[in-house]
CSV table of C-alpha atoms in Angstrom, one decimal:
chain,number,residue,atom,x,y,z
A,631,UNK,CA,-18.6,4.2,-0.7
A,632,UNK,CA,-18.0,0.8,0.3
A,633,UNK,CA,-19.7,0.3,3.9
A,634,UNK,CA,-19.2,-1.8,6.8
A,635,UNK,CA,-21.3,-4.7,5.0
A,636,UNK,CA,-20.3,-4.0,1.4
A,637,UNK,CA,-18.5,-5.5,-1.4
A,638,UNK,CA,-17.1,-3.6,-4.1
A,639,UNK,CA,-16.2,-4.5,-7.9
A,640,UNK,CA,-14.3,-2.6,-10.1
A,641,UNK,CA,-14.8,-2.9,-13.9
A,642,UNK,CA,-11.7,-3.3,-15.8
A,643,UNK,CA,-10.5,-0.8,-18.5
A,644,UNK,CA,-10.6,-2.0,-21.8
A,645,UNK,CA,-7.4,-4.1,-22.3
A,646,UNK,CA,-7.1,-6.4,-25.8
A,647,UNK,CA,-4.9,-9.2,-23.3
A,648,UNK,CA,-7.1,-9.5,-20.6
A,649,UNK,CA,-10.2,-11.1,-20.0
A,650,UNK,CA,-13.6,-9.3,-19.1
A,651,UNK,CA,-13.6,-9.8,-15.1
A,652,UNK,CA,-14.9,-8.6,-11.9
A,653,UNK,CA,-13.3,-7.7,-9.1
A,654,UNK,CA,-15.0,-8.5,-5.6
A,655,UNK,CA,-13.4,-7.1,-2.1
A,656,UNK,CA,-15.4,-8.6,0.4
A,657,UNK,CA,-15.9,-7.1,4.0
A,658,UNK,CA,-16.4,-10.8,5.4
A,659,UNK,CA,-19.3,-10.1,7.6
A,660,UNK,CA,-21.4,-12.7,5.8
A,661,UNK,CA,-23.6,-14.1,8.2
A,662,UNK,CA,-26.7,-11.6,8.5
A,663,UNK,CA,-25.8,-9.5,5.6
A,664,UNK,CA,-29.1,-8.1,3.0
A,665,UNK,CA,-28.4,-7.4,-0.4
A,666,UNK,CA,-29.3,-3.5,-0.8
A,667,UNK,CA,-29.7,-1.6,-4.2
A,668,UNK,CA,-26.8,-0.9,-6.4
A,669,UNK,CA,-27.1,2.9,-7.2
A,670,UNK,CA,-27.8,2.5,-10.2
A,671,UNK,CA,-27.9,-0.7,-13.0
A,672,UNK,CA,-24.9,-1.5,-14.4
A,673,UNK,CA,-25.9,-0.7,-18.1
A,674,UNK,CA,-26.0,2.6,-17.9
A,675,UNK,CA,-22.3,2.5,-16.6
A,676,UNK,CA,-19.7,3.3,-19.1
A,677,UNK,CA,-17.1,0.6,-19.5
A,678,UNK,CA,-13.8,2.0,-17.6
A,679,UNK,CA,-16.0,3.7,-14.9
A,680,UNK,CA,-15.4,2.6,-11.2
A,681,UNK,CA,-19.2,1.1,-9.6
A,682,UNK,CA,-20.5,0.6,-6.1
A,683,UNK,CA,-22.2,-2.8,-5.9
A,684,UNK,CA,-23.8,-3.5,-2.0
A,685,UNK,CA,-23.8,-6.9,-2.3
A,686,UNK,CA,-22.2,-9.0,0.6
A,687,UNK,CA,-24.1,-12.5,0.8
A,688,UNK,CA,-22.0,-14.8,-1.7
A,689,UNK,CA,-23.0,-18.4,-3.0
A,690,UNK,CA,-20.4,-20.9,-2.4
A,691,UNK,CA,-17.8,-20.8,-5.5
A,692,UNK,CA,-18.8,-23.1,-8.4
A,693,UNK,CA,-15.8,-23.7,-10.8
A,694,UNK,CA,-16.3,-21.1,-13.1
A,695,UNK,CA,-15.7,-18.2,-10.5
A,696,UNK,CA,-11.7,-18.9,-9.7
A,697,UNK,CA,-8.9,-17.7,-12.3
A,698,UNK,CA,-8.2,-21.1,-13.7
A,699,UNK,CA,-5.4,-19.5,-15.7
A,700,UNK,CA,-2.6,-20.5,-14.0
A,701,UNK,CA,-1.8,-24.5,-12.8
A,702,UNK,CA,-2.5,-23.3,-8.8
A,703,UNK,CA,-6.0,-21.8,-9.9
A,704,UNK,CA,-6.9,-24.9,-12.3
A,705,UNK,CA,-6.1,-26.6,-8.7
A,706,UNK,CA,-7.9,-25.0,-6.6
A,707,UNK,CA,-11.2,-25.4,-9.2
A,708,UNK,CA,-10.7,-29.2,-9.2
A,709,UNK,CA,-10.2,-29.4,-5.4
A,710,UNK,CA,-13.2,-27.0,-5.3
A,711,UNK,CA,-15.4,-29.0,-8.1
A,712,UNK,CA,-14.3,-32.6,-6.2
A,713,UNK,CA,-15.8,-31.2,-2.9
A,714,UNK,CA,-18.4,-29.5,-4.1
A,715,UNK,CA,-19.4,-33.1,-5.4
A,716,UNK,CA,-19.8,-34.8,-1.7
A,717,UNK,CA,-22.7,-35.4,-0.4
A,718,UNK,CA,-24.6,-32.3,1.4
A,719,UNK,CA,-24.6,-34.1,4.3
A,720,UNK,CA,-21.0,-34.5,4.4
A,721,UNK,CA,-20.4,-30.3,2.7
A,722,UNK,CA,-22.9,-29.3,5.4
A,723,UNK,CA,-21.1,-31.4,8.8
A,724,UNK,CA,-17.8,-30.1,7.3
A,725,UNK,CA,-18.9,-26.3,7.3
A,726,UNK,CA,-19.6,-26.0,10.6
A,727,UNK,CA,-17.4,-28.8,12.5
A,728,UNK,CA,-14.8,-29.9,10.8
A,729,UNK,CA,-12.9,-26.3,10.8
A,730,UNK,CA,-9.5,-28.4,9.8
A,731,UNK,CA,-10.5,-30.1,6.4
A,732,UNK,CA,-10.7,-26.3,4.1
A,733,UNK,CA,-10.4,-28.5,0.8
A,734,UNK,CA,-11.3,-31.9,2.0
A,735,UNK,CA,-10.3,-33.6,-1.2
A,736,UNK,CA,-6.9,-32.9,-0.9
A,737,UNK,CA,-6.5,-31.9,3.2
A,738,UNK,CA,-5.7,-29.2,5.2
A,739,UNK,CA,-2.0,-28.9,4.4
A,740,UNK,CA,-2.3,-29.3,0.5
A,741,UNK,CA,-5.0,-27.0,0.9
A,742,UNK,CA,-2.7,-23.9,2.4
A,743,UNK,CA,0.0,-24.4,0.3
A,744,UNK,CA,-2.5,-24.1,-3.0
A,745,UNK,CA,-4.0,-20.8,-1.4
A,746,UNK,CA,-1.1,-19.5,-0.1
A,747,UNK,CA,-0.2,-19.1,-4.2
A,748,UNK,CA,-3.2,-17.8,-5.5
A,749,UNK,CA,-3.8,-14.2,-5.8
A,750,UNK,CA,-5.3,-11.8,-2.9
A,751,UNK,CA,-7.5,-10.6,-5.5
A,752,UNK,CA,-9.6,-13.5,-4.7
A,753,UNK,CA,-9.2,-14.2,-1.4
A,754,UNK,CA,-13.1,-12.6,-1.1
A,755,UNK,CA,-14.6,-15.2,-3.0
A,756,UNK,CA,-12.8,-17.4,-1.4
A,757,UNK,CA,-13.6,-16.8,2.0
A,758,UNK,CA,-17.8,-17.0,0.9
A,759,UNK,CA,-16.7,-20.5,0.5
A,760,UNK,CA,-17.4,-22.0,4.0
A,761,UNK,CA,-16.6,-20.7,7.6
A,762,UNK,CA,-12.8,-22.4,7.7
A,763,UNK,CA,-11.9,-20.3,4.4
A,764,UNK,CA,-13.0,-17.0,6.5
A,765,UNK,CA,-11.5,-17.8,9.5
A,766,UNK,CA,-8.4,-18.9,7.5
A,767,UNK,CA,-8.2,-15.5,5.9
A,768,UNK,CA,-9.5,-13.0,8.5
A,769,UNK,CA,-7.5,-14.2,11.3
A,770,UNK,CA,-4.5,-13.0,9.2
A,771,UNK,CA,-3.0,-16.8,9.6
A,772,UNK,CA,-3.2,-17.2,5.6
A,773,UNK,CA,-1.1,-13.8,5.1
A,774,UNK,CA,0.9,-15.0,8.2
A,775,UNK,CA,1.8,-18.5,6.5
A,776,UNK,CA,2.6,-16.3,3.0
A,777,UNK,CA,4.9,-14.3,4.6
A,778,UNK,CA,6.8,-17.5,5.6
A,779,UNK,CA,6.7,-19.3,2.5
A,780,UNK,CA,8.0,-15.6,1.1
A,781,UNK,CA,4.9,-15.6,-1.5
A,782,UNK,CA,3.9,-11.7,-1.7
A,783,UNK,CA,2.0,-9.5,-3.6
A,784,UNK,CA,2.3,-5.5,-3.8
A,785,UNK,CA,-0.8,-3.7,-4.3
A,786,UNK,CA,-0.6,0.2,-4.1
A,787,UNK,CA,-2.6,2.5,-2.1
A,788,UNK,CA,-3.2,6.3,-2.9
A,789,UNK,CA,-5.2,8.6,-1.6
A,790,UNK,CA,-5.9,11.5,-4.0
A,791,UNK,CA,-8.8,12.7,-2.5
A,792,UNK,CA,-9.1,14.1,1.3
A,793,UNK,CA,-11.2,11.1,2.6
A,794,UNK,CA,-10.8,8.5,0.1
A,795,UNK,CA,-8.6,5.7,-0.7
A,796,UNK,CA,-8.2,3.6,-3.6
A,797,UNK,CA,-5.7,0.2,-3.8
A,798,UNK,CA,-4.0,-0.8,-7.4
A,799,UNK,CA,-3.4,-4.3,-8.2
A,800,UNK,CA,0.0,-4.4,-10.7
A,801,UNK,CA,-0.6,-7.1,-11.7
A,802,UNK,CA,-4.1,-7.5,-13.0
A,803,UNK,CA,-4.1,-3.4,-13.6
A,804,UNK,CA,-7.3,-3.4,-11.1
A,805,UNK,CA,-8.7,-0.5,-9.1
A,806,UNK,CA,-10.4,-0.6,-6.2
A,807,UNK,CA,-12.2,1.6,-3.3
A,808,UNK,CA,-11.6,1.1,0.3
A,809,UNK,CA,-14.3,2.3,2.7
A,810,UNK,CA,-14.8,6.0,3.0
A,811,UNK,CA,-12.9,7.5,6.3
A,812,UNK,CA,-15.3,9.5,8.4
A,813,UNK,CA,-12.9,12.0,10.6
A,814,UNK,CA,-13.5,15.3,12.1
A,815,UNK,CA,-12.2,18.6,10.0
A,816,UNK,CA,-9.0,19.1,11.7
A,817,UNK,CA,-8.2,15.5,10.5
A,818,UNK,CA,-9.0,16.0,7.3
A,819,UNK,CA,-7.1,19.6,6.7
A,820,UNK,CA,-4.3,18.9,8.7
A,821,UNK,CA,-0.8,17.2,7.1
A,822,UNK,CA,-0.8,13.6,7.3
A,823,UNK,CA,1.4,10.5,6.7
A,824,UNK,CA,0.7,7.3,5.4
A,825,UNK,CA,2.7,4.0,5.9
A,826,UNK,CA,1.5,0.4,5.2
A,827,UNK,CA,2.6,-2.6,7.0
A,828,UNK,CA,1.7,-6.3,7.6
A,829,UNK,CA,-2.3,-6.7,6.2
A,830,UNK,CA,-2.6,-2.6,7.9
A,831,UNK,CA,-2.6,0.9,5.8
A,832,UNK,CA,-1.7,3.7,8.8
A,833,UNK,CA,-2.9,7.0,8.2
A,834,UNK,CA,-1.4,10.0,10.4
A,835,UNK,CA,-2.3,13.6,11.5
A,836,UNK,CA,-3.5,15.6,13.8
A,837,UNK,CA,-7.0,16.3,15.4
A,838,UNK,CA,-8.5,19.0,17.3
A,839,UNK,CA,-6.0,18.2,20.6
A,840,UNK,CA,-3.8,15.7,19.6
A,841,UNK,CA,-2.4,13.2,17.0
A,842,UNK,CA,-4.5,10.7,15.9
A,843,UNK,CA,-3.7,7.4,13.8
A,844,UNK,CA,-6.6,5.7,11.9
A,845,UNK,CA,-5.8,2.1,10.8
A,846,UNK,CA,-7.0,0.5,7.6
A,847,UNK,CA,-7.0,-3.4,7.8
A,848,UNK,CA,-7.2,-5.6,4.8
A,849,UNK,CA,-8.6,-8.4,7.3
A,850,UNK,CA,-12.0,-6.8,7.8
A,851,UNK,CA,-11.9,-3.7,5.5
A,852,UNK,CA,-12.6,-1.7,8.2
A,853,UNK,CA,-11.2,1.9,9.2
A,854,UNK,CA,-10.6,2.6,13.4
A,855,UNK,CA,-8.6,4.5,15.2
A,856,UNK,CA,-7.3,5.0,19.0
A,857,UNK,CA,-3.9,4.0,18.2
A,858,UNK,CA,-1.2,6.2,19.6
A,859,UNK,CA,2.5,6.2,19.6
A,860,UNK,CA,5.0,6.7,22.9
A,861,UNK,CA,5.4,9.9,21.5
A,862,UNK,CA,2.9,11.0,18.9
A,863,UNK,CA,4.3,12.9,16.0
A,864,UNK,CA,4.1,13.8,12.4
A,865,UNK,CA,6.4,15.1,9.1
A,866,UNK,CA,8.4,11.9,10.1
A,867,UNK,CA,10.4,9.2,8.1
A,868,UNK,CA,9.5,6.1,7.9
A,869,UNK,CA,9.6,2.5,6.6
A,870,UNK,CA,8.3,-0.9,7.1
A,871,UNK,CA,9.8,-4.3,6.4
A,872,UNK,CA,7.4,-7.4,6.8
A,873,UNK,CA,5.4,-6.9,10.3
A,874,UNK,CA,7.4,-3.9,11.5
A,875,UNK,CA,7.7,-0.5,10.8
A,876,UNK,CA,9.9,2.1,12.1
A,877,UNK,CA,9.1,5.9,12.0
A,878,UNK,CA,11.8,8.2,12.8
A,879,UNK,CA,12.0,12.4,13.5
A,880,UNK,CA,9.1,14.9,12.5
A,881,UNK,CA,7.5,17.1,14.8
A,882,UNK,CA,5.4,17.1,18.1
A,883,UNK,CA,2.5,18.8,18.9
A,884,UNK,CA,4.6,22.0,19.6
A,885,UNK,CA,6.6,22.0,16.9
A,886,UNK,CA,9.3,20.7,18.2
A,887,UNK,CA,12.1,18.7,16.0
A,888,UNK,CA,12.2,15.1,17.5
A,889,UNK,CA,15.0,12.7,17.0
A,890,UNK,CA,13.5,10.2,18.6
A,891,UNK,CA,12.3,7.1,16.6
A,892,UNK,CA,9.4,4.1,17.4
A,893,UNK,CA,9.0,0.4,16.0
A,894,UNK,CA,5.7,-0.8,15.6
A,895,UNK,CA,4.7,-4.3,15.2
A,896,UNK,CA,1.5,-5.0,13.4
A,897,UNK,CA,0.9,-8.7,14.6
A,898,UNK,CA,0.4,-7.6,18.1
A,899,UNK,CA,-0.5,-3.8,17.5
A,900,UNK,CA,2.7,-2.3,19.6
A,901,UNK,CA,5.3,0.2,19.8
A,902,UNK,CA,8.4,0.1,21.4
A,903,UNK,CA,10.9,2.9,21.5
A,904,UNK,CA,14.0,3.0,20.0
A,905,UNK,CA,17.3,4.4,20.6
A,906,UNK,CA,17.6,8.1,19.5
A,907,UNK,CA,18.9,9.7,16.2
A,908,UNK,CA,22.0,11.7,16.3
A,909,UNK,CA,20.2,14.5,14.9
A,910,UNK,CA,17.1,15.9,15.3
A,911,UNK,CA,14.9,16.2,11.4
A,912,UNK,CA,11.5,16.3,10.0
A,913,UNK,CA,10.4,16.1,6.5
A,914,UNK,CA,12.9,13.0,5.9
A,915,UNK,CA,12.6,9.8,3.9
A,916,UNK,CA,13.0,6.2,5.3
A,917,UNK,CA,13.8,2.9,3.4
A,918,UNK,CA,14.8,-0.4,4.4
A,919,UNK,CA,18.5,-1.6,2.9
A,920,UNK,CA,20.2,-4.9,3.1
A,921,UNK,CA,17.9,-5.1,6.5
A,922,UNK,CA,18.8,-2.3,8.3
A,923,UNK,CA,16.6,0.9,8.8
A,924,UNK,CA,17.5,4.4,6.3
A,925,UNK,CA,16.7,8.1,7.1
A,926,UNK,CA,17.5,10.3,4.2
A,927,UNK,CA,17.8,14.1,4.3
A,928,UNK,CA,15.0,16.8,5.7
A,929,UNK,CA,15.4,19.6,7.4
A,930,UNK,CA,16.9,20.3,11.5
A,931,UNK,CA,19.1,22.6,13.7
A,932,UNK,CA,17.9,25.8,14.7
A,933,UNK,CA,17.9,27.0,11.7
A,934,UNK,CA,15.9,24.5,10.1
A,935,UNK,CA,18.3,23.9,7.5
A,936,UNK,CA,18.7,21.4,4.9
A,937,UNK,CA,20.5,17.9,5.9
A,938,UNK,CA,22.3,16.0,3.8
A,939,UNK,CA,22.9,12.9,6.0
A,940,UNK,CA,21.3,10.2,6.4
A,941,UNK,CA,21.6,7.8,9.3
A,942,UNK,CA,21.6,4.1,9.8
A,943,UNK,CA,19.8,2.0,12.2
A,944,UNK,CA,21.0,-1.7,12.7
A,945,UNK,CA,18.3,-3.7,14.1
A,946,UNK,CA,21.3,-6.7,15.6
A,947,UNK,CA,23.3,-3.8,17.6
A,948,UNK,CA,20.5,-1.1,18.1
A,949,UNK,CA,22.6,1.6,17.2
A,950,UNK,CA,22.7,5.1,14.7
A,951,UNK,CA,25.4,5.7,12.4
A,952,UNK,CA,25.3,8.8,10.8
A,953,UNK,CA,26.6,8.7,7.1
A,954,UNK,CA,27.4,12.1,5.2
A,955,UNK,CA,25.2,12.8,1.4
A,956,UNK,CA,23.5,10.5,1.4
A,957,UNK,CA,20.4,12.7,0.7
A,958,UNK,CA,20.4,12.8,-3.1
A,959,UNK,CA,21.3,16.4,-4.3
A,960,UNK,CA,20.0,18.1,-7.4
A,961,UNK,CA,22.8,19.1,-9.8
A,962,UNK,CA,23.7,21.7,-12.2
A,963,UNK,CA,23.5,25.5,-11.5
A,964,UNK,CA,20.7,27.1,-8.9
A,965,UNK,CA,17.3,28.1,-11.2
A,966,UNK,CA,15.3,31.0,-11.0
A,967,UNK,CA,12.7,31.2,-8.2
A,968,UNK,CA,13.9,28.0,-6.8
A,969,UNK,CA,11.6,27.7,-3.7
A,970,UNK,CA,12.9,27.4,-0.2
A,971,UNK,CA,14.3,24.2,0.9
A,972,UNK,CA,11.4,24.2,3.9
A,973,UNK,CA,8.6,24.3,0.8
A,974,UNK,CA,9.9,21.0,-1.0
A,975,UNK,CA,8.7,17.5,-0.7
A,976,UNK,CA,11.2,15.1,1.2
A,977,UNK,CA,13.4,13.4,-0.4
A,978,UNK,CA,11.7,10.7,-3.3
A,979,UNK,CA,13.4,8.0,-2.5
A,980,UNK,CA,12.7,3.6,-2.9
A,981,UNK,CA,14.6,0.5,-2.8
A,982,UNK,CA,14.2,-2.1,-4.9
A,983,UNK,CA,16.1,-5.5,-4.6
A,984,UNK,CA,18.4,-3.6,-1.9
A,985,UNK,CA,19.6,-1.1,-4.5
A,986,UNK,CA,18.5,2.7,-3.4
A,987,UNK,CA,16.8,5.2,-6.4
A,988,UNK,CA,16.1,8.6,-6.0
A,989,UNK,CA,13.2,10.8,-8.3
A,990,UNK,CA,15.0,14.5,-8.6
A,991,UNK,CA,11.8,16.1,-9.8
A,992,UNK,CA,13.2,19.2,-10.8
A,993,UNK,CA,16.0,17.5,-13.5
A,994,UNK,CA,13.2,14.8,-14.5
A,995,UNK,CA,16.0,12.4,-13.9
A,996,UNK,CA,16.5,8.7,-11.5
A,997,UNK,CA,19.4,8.1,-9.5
A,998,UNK,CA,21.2,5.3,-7.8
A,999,UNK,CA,22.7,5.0,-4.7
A,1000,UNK,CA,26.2,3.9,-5.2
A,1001,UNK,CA,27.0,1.9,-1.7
A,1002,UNK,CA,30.6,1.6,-2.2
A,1003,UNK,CA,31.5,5.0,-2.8
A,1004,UNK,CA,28.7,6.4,-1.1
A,1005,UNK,CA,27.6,8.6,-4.2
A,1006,UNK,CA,24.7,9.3,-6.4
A,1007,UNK,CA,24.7,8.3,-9.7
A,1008,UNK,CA,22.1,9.5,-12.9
A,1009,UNK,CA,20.5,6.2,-14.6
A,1010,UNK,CA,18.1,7.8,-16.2
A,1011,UNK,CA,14.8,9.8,-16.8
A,1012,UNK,CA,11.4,9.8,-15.1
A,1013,UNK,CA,8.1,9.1,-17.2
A,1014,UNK,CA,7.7,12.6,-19.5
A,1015,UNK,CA,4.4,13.3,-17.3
A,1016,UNK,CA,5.2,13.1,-14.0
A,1017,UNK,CA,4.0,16.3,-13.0
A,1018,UNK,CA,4.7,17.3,-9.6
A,1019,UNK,CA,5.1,20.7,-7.0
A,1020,UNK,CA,8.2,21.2,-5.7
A,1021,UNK,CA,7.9,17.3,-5.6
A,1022,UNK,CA,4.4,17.5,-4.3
A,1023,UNK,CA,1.9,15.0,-5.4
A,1024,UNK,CA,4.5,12.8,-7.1
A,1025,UNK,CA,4.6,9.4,-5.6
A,1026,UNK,CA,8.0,7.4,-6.4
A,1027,UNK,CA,7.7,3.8,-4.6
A,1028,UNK,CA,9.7,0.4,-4.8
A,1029,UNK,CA,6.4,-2.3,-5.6
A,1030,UNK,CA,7.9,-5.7,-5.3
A,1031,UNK,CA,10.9,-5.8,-8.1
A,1032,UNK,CA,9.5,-2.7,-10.2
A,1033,UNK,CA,9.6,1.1,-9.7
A,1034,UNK,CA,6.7,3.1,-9.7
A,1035,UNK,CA,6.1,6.3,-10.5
A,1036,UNK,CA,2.2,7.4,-9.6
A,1037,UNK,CA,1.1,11.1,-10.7
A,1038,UNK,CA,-0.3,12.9,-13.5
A,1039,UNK,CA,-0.6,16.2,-15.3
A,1040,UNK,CA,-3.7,18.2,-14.2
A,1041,UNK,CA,-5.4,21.3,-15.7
A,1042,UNK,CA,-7.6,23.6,-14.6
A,1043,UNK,CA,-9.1,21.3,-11.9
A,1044,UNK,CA,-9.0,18.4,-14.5
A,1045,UNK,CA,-6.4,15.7,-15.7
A,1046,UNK,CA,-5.2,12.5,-15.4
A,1047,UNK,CA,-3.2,10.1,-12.6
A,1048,UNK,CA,-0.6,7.8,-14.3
A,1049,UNK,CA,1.3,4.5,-12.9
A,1050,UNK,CA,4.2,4.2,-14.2
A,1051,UNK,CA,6.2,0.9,-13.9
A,1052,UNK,CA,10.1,0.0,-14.9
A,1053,UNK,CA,12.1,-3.3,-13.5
A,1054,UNK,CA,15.0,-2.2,-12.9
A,1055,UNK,CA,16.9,-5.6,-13.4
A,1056,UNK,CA,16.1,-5.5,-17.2
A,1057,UNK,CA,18.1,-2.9,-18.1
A,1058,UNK,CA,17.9,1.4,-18.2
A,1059,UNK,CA,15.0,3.1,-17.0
A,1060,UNK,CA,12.4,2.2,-19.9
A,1061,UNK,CA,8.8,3.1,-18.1
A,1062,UNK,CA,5.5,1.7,-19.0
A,1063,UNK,CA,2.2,3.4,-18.6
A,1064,UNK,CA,0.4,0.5,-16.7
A,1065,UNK,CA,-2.7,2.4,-15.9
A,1066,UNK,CA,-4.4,5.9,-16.5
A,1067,UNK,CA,-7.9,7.8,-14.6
A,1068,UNK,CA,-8.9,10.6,-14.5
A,1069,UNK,CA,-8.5,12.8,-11.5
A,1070,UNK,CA,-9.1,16.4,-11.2
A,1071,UNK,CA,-6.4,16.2,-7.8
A,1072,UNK,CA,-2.7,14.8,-7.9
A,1073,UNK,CA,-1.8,12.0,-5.1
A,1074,UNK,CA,-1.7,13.4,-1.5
A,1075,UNK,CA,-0.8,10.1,0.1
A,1076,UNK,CA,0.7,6.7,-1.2
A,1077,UNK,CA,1.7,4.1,0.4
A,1078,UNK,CA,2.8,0.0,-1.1
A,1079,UNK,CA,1.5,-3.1,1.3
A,1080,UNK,CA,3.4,-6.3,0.8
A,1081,UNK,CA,1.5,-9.4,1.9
């Protein structure tokens, strides 16, 4: 697993349009870093096969190291190559006291706005560049200044395993393992949430006394914990948008159906409470839509029956409105054994370029919201082998202007995870297989960070 010090590369799978590449993540703890074994030598590693390299002490970047496939990369190298060029004198003054210059050949400014555009992928060899770079990036001001120029890349995190996390790059069809977590046991077997937001993945659940929130961040690839909400809780529904994210319902620590809700903002780490719900739920689904907050369906009343609202939460007016089916229902006649509504999944629900979809598991179909009439309408199909349990281990998720589907078929303790990708502004649902591994588990947790 990739420790406190470590940097891990993933080997891509074999693709006939893509170049042979590595793939560094880089912990940025540079300074007194050793170079320990790999676990074994990279020959005897099949091609396809995920490795654990502890190496964390990077040369400074020559030319050859940045994707010079696109015009901002072949910038970046020539800025890089020009500098790299200067006297060491000067190189050696600039890394430690002139923290402003970044690429001194083309100034601080010039410099930002070339960064700002290259990928995130390789943000970890750039920061082994000098001391600015690494302040630049693991302050969070270069994601900050991203998110203002509205330059964003979706990466998708899964957890299919109890205590380990993997992110998926889209776009370059990468893989990559975060750092192990290392809770107690009633962390690990209790239910938990996941939520990403800002440069932070949020994991949920509960331990021995209490809920507990441990808090992945992209900054420092680092897990910690000691978060805690104004009213801790989990089976919630929740969203994020940018820096905030709001979490709505669940359950407390007794049980109890809460209609209370939270926002939490990542750049300064709080949570404020918001306004309560009109009706108490847990097990619900939450989306951002044309800017205000969505809660979809789950289950409430005394009776812990099934909802079909959803409610509405404008940010301007702080205030709920409660607006009548717009949990997607399943249609056609009741099936045989159909499970209780309390044993499904909540609703699988994403939003992509402020239109809603809905994955109805059970009919293998999508669906779209229709806003004006306030109805669900059939588009099309889900991906032939997305598996699922009652909805279980099925992870449908809006990644930048796609769809994704994330699961697999699994037999006898062995099978396969599958992402599944379709845009829906080109057209009916037409999925394509982005990306296959083998897993003997389907996805527990999943979760998309935009930054």
């Amino acid at each position: 697993m990739l420790e406190n010090r470590a940097c891990l590369v993933s080997r891509d799978y074999s693709r006939s349009c893509e170049r042979n590449a590595s793939w560094p993540f880089v912990s940025l703890r540079l300074e007194k870093a050793e170079i320990p074994q790999t676990k074994r030598p990279l020959s005897d590693i099949n091609r396809g096969e995920e490795i654990e390299v502890g190496v964390v002490k990077f040369p400074k970047l020559s030319t050859d190291q940045m994707d010079s496939t696109s015009p901002i990369g072949g910038m970046v190298n020539a800025a890089l190559a020009q500098s790299a060029s200067e006297p060491r004198s000067r190189r050696h003054a600039g890394d430690n006291s002139d923290t402003t210059s970044l690429i001194g050949a083309i100034g601080r400014d010039l410099s930002i706005s070339c960064l700002i555009k290259c990928s995130r992928a390789d943000y970890g060899k750039i920061a082994s560049f000098n001391r600015s770079f690494r302040s630049l990036i693991r302050t969070g001001e270069l994601y900050r200044l991203r998110r203002q120029n509205k330059v964003v890349e979706h990466w998708v995190y899964l957890s299919c395993q109890l205590l380990e996390w993997e992110a998926f790059d889209p776009n370059r069809c990468r893989w990559m393992r975060l750092p192990r977590m290392d809770p107690n046991d009633c962390f690990v077997f209790a239910d938990k949430e996941s939520l990403a937001v800002g440069t932070e993945l949020l994991v949920f659940g509960r331990d021995l006394m209490s809920h507990v929130i441990y808090r992945y961040s992209l900054l420092t690839n680092t897990w910690t914990t000691g978060m805690r909400m104004n009213a801790p809780r989990c089976l919630f529904g929740s969203a994020s948008l940018g820096e905030i994210a709001i979490l709505a319902g669940g359950c407390d620590l007794n049980g109890s159906v809460l209609k209370s809700a939270e926002l939490y903002n990542s750049e300064s780490g709080t949570w404020t409470t918001l306004p309560s719900m009109h009706k108490p739920r847990k097990m619900c689904s939450g989306v951002f839509l044309d800017g205000k907050f969505y809660v979809v369906g789950g289950i409430g009343g005394a009776d812990n029956a099934l909802l079909t609202c959803g409610e509405e939460y404008d940010l301007a007016t702080q205030t709920w409105t409660e607006i009548p089916n717009m949990s997607p229902v399943r249609t056609g006649a009741a099936r045989d054994n159909e499970p209780p509504v309390t044993s499904e999944a909540p609703p699988l629900i994403a939003v992509v370029n402020n239109q809603l979809y809905a994955a109805d598991y059970a009919d293998m179909e999508v669906r779209k919201y229709d806003k004006e009439n306030k109805m669900w309408v059939t588009v099309g199909r889900l991906p032939e082998r997305a598996d699922s349990m009652y909805g279980w281990g099925l992870a449908f998720r809006a990644c930048g202007d796609r769809l994704m589907v994330i699961g697999g078929p699994r037999n006898a303790g062995e099978g396969f995870i599958e992402v599944n990708s379709w845009i829906p502004s080109e057209g009916p649902p037409e999925w394509h297989l982005l990306d296959r591994k083998r897993s003997g588990s389907f996805v527990y947790n999943c979760a998309v960070m935009g930054c």
